Amino acid sequence: MSFTRRSILAAGSLAVASTALRGISVAADATDTRFTPRELGNPNAKIVVEEWFSLTCIHCAHFAENTFPQVQKELIDTGKIRYVFHDFPTDQLATVAAMVARTLPPERYEPFCSSLLSSLDRWAYTKEGNPKDELKKMAAFAGMPGDTFEKAIADQQLMQFILNQQTEAQDKFHFDSTPTFRFNNKEQVSSALTYDDFAKYLAKAS
């Protein structure tokens, strides 16, 4: 999904952010799992692959459904790579969804994100109902109580953390679309890669 600097900034203008700020600090507590890295695979792997994605991006959904399962089976589960996920919401709804995903226990983050990406028509682009209400239902299926969901989408500290991380990545790597991948900090590509193309970039970065 292509985006502009303006669209990134707009992602921070959330309706759920109407709650008055009460001197909230945006410094991330290392012991708070909302702010810890989301990654899979061998922590000592020589190759690190990073993905920046948006939970309302159809191209991210395509990669998640068609390529990532093979990446996980052949490269992550075998210990060949460490795979790091980065939230990069390109609209307000994606920001809310990322906040919910990060409020879940870390081990549920990837399954929940995969579930959202595989059912965009059910919640993000639903023709019936409210996207936030549909997201709340998805969160409930993942084990999140309703009151926890409401707290998650009003969590100003978490929202600011996600947006800060996004801005830092954009300033450093100059993305123009999602998903964007970096292979061992050597190769960067913005595309919903096939597995064969993914493997080619992996080989170039090895």
Short mmCIF file of C-alpha atoms in Angstrom, two decimals:
data_model
loop_
_atom_site.label_atom_id
_atom_site.label_comp_id
_atom_site.label_asym_id
_atom_site.label_seq_id
_atom_site.Cartn_x
_atom_site.Cartn_y
_atom_site.Cartn_z
CA MET A 1 0.00 0.00 0.00
CA SER A 2 1.53 3.31 -1.08
CA PHE A 3 1.48 6.26 1.28
CA THR A 4 2.74 9.77 1.79
CA ARG A 5 4.18 11.61 4.77
CA ARG A 6 0.78 13.27 5.17
CA SER A 7 -0.99 9.91 5.39
CA ILE A 8 1.45 8.77 8.05
CA LEU A 9 0.77 11.86 10.14
CA ALA A 10 -2.96 11.42 9.62
CA ALA A 11 -2.74 7.97 11.15
CA GLY A 12 -2.06 9.66 14.45
CA SER A 13 -5.25 11.74 14.34
CA LEU A 14 -7.36 9.03 15.91
CA ALA A 15 -10.92 9.45 16.95
CA VAL A 16 -10.13 7.20 19.88
CA ALA A 17 -7.48 9.71 20.94
CA SER A 18 -10.11 12.21 22.04
CA THR A 19 -9.48 11.20 25.65
CA ALA A 20 -7.63 14.06 27.31
CA LEU A 21 -3.91 13.48 27.73
CA ARG A 22 -2.98 13.39 31.38
CA GLY A 23 0.74 14.08 31.29
CA ILE A 24 1.43 10.74 29.65
CA SER A 25 5.06 9.86 29.10
CA VAL A 26 5.93 8.17 25.80
CA ALA A 27 9.03 6.50 27.21
CA ALA A 28 8.67 2.76 26.75
CA ASP A 29 9.05 0.58 29.83
CA ALA A 30 11.28 -2.35 28.92
CA THR A 31 9.32 -4.60 31.27
CA ASP A 32 6.00 -3.74 29.61
CA THR A 33 5.38 -6.25 26.84
CA ARG A 34 3.36 -3.73 24.87
CA PHE A 35 6.67 -2.17 23.90
CA THR A 36 8.87 -5.23 23.46
CA PRO A 37 9.99 -6.46 20.01
CA ARG A 38 7.71 -8.82 18.11
CA GLU A 39 9.82 -11.48 16.46
CA LEU A 40 10.01 -15.15 15.61
CA GLY A 41 12.82 -17.61 15.03
CA ASN A 42 16.31 -18.22 16.28
CA PRO A 43 17.49 -15.19 18.31
CA ASN A 44 21.06 -16.07 17.34
CA ALA A 45 20.40 -16.50 13.62
CA LYS A 46 23.01 -14.90 11.37
CA ILE A 47 20.30 -13.51 9.11
CA VAL A 48 17.67 -11.06 10.34
CA VAL A 49 14.67 -10.17 8.21
CA GLU A 50 12.51 -7.21 9.20
CA GLU A 51 9.05 -6.45 7.87
CA TRP A 52 7.16 -3.17 8.18
CA PHE A 53 3.46 -3.67 7.54
CA SER A 54 0.05 -2.11 7.96
CA LEU A 55 -2.91 -4.12 9.19
CA THR A 56 -5.26 -2.61 6.60
CA CYS A 57 -2.89 -3.08 3.65
CA ILE A 58 -4.11 -5.49 0.97
CA HIS A 59 -0.53 -6.06 -0.24
CA CYS A 60 0.56 -6.95 3.28
CA ALA A 61 -2.39 -9.32 3.41
CA HIS A 62 -1.30 -10.93 0.14
CA PHE A 63 2.19 -11.56 1.51
CA ALA A 64 0.86 -12.82 4.85
CA GLU A 65 -1.46 -15.31 3.17
CA ASN A 66 0.60 -16.46 0.22
CA THR A 67 4.27 -16.18 1.19
CA PHE A 68 4.73 -15.93 4.93
CA PRO A 69 3.53 -19.48 5.75
CA GLN A 70 6.33 -20.90 3.61
CA VAL A 71 8.83 -18.44 5.06
CA GLN A 72 7.84 -19.57 8.53
CA LYS A 73 8.00 -23.26 7.69
CA GLU A 74 11.27 -23.28 5.76
CA LEU A 75 13.24 -20.40 7.27
CA ILE A 76 11.89 -19.36 10.67
CA ASP A 77 10.96 -22.70 12.21
CA THR A 78 14.22 -24.24 10.99
CA GLY A 79 16.26 -21.57 12.77
CA LYS A 80 17.75 -20.10 9.60
CA ILE A 81 16.48 -16.57 10.19
CA ARG A 82 15.18 -14.27 12.89
CA TYR A 83 12.06 -12.48 11.68
CA VAL A 84 11.14 -9.12 13.19
CA PHE A 85 7.71 -7.48 12.79
CA HIS A 86 7.33 -3.70 12.79
CA ASP A 87 3.97 -1.92 12.98
CA PHE A 88 3.68 0.67 10.22
CA PRO A 89 0.02 1.75 10.17
CA THR A 90 -0.95 3.76 7.11
CA ASP A 91 -4.35 4.88 8.34
CA GLN A 92 -6.24 5.44 11.57
CA LEU A 93 -7.89 2.02 11.66
CA ALA A 94 -4.56 0.27 11.16
CA THR A 95 -3.15 2.24 14.09
CA VAL A 96 -6.01 1.10 16.31
CA ALA A 97 -5.54 -2.50 15.17
CA ALA A 98 -1.80 -2.35 15.92
CA MET A 99 -2.57 -1.04 19.40
CA VAL A 100 -4.90 -3.97 20.01
CA ALA A 101 -2.39 -6.47 18.64
CA ARG A 102 0.35 -5.16 20.92
CA THR A 103 -1.93 -5.31 23.96
CA LEU A 104 -2.35 -9.05 23.51
CA PRO A 105 0.32 -11.35 24.99
CA PRO A 106 3.39 -11.32 22.68
CA GLU A 107 2.85 -14.92 21.57
CA ARG A 108 -0.59 -13.97 20.24
CA TYR A 109 0.65 -10.99 18.24
CA GLU A 110 1.58 -12.77 15.02
CA PRO A 111 -1.46 -15.11 14.95
CA PHE A 112 -3.77 -12.15 15.60
CA CYS A 113 -2.16 -10.01 12.91
CA SER A 114 -2.38 -12.91 10.47
CA SER A 115 -6.04 -13.33 11.32
CA LEU A 116 -6.74 -9.65 10.70
CA LEU A 117 -4.86 -9.63 7.39
CA SER A 118 -6.66 -12.72 6.16
CA SER A 119 -10.08 -11.20 6.84
CA LEU A 120 -9.83 -7.55 5.84
CA ASP A 121 -13.23 -7.71 4.17
CA ARG A 122 -14.78 -8.85 7.45
CA TRP A 123 -13.58 -5.96 9.59
CA ALA A 124 -11.47 -3.26 7.88
CA TYR A 125 -13.52 -3.02 4.69
CA THR A 126 -16.82 -4.33 5.96
CA LYS A 127 -19.89 -3.08 4.12
CA GLU A 128 -22.03 -3.78 7.14
CA GLY A 129 -21.40 -2.57 10.63
CA ASN A 130 -18.62 -0.51 12.14
CA PRO A 131 -14.95 -1.50 11.57
CA LYS A 132 -14.08 -0.85 15.21
CA ASP A 133 -16.94 -3.07 16.38
CA GLU A 134 -15.79 -5.81 14.02
CA LEU A 135 -12.21 -5.41 15.27
CA LYS A 136 -13.50 -5.79 18.81
CA LYS A 137 -15.12 -9.09 17.83
CA MET A 138 -11.84 -10.28 16.29
CA ALA A 139 -10.03 -9.34 19.49
CA ALA A 140 -12.57 -11.26 21.54
CA PHE A 141 -11.85 -14.37 19.48
CA ALA A 142 -8.19 -13.86 20.37
CA GLY A 143 -9.07 -13.84 24.06
CA MET A 144 -9.26 -10.10 24.77
CA PRO A 145 -12.11 -9.03 27.09
CA GLY A 146 -14.21 -6.09 26.00
CA ASP A 147 -12.98 -3.78 28.74
CA THR A 148 -9.36 -4.56 27.83
CA PHE A 149 -10.11 -3.72 24.21
CA GLU A 150 -11.56 -0.34 25.15
CA LYS A 151 -8.51 0.44 27.28
CA ALA A 152 -6.20 -0.66 24.46
CA ILE A 153 -7.68 1.66 21.83
CA ALA A 154 -7.56 4.59 24.27
CA ASP A 155 -3.95 3.91 25.27
CA GLN A 156 -2.19 7.15 24.38
CA GLN A 157 1.26 5.95 25.42
CA LEU A 158 1.02 2.90 23.21
CA MET A 159 -0.30 4.91 20.28
CA GLN A 160 2.57 7.37 20.56
CA PHE A 161 5.10 4.54 20.79
CA ILE A 162 3.82 3.01 17.54
CA LEU A 163 3.76 6.34 15.73
CA ASN A 164 7.24 7.25 16.98
CA GLN A 165 8.62 3.94 15.77
CA GLN A 166 6.93 4.49 12.44
CA THR A 167 8.33 7.99 12.01
CA GLU A 168 11.83 6.87 12.93
CA ALA A 169 11.71 4.08 10.36
CA GLN A 170 10.37 6.39 7.65
CA ASP A 171 13.06 8.98 8.35
CA LYS A 172 15.82 6.37 8.35
CA PHE A 173 14.79 4.09 5.51
CA HIS A 174 12.51 6.28 3.35
CA PHE A 175 9.74 3.77 2.68
CA ASP A 176 7.15 4.50 -0.02
CA SER A 177 4.83 1.54 0.46
CA THR A 178 3.98 -1.45 2.60
CA PRO A 179 5.04 -4.13 3.09
CA THR A 180 8.72 -3.20 3.20
CA PHE A 181 11.44 -5.71 4.02
CA ARG A 182 15.06 -5.35 5.06
CA PHE A 183 17.39 -8.31 4.86
CA ASN A 184 20.34 -8.15 7.27
CA ASN A 185 20.33 -4.36 6.86
CA LYS A 186 21.78 -4.89 3.38
CA GLU A 187 18.83 -5.28 1.05
CA GLN A 188 15.56 -3.33 1.15
CA VAL A 189 12.49 -3.91 -0.97
CA SER A 190 8.88 -2.70 -0.83
CA SER A 191 6.73 -5.40 -2.38
CA ALA A 192 4.46 -8.31 -1.52
CA LEU A 193 7.24 -10.77 -2.36
CA THR A 194 6.75 -14.27 -3.60
CA TYR A 195 8.71 -16.92 -1.74
CA ASP A 196 11.20 -17.26 -4.60
CA ASP A 197 11.86 -13.52 -4.60
CA PHE A 198 12.10 -13.52 -0.82
CA ALA A 199 14.73 -16.26 -1.02
CA LYS A 200 16.67 -14.31 -3.65
CA TYR A 201 16.92 -11.23 -1.46
CA LEU A 202 17.86 -13.44 1.44
CA ALA A 203 20.73 -14.95 -0.55
CA LYS A 204 21.96 -11.51 -1.63
CA ALA A 205 22.04 -10.34 1.97
CA SER A 206 23.75 -13.44 3.36
#
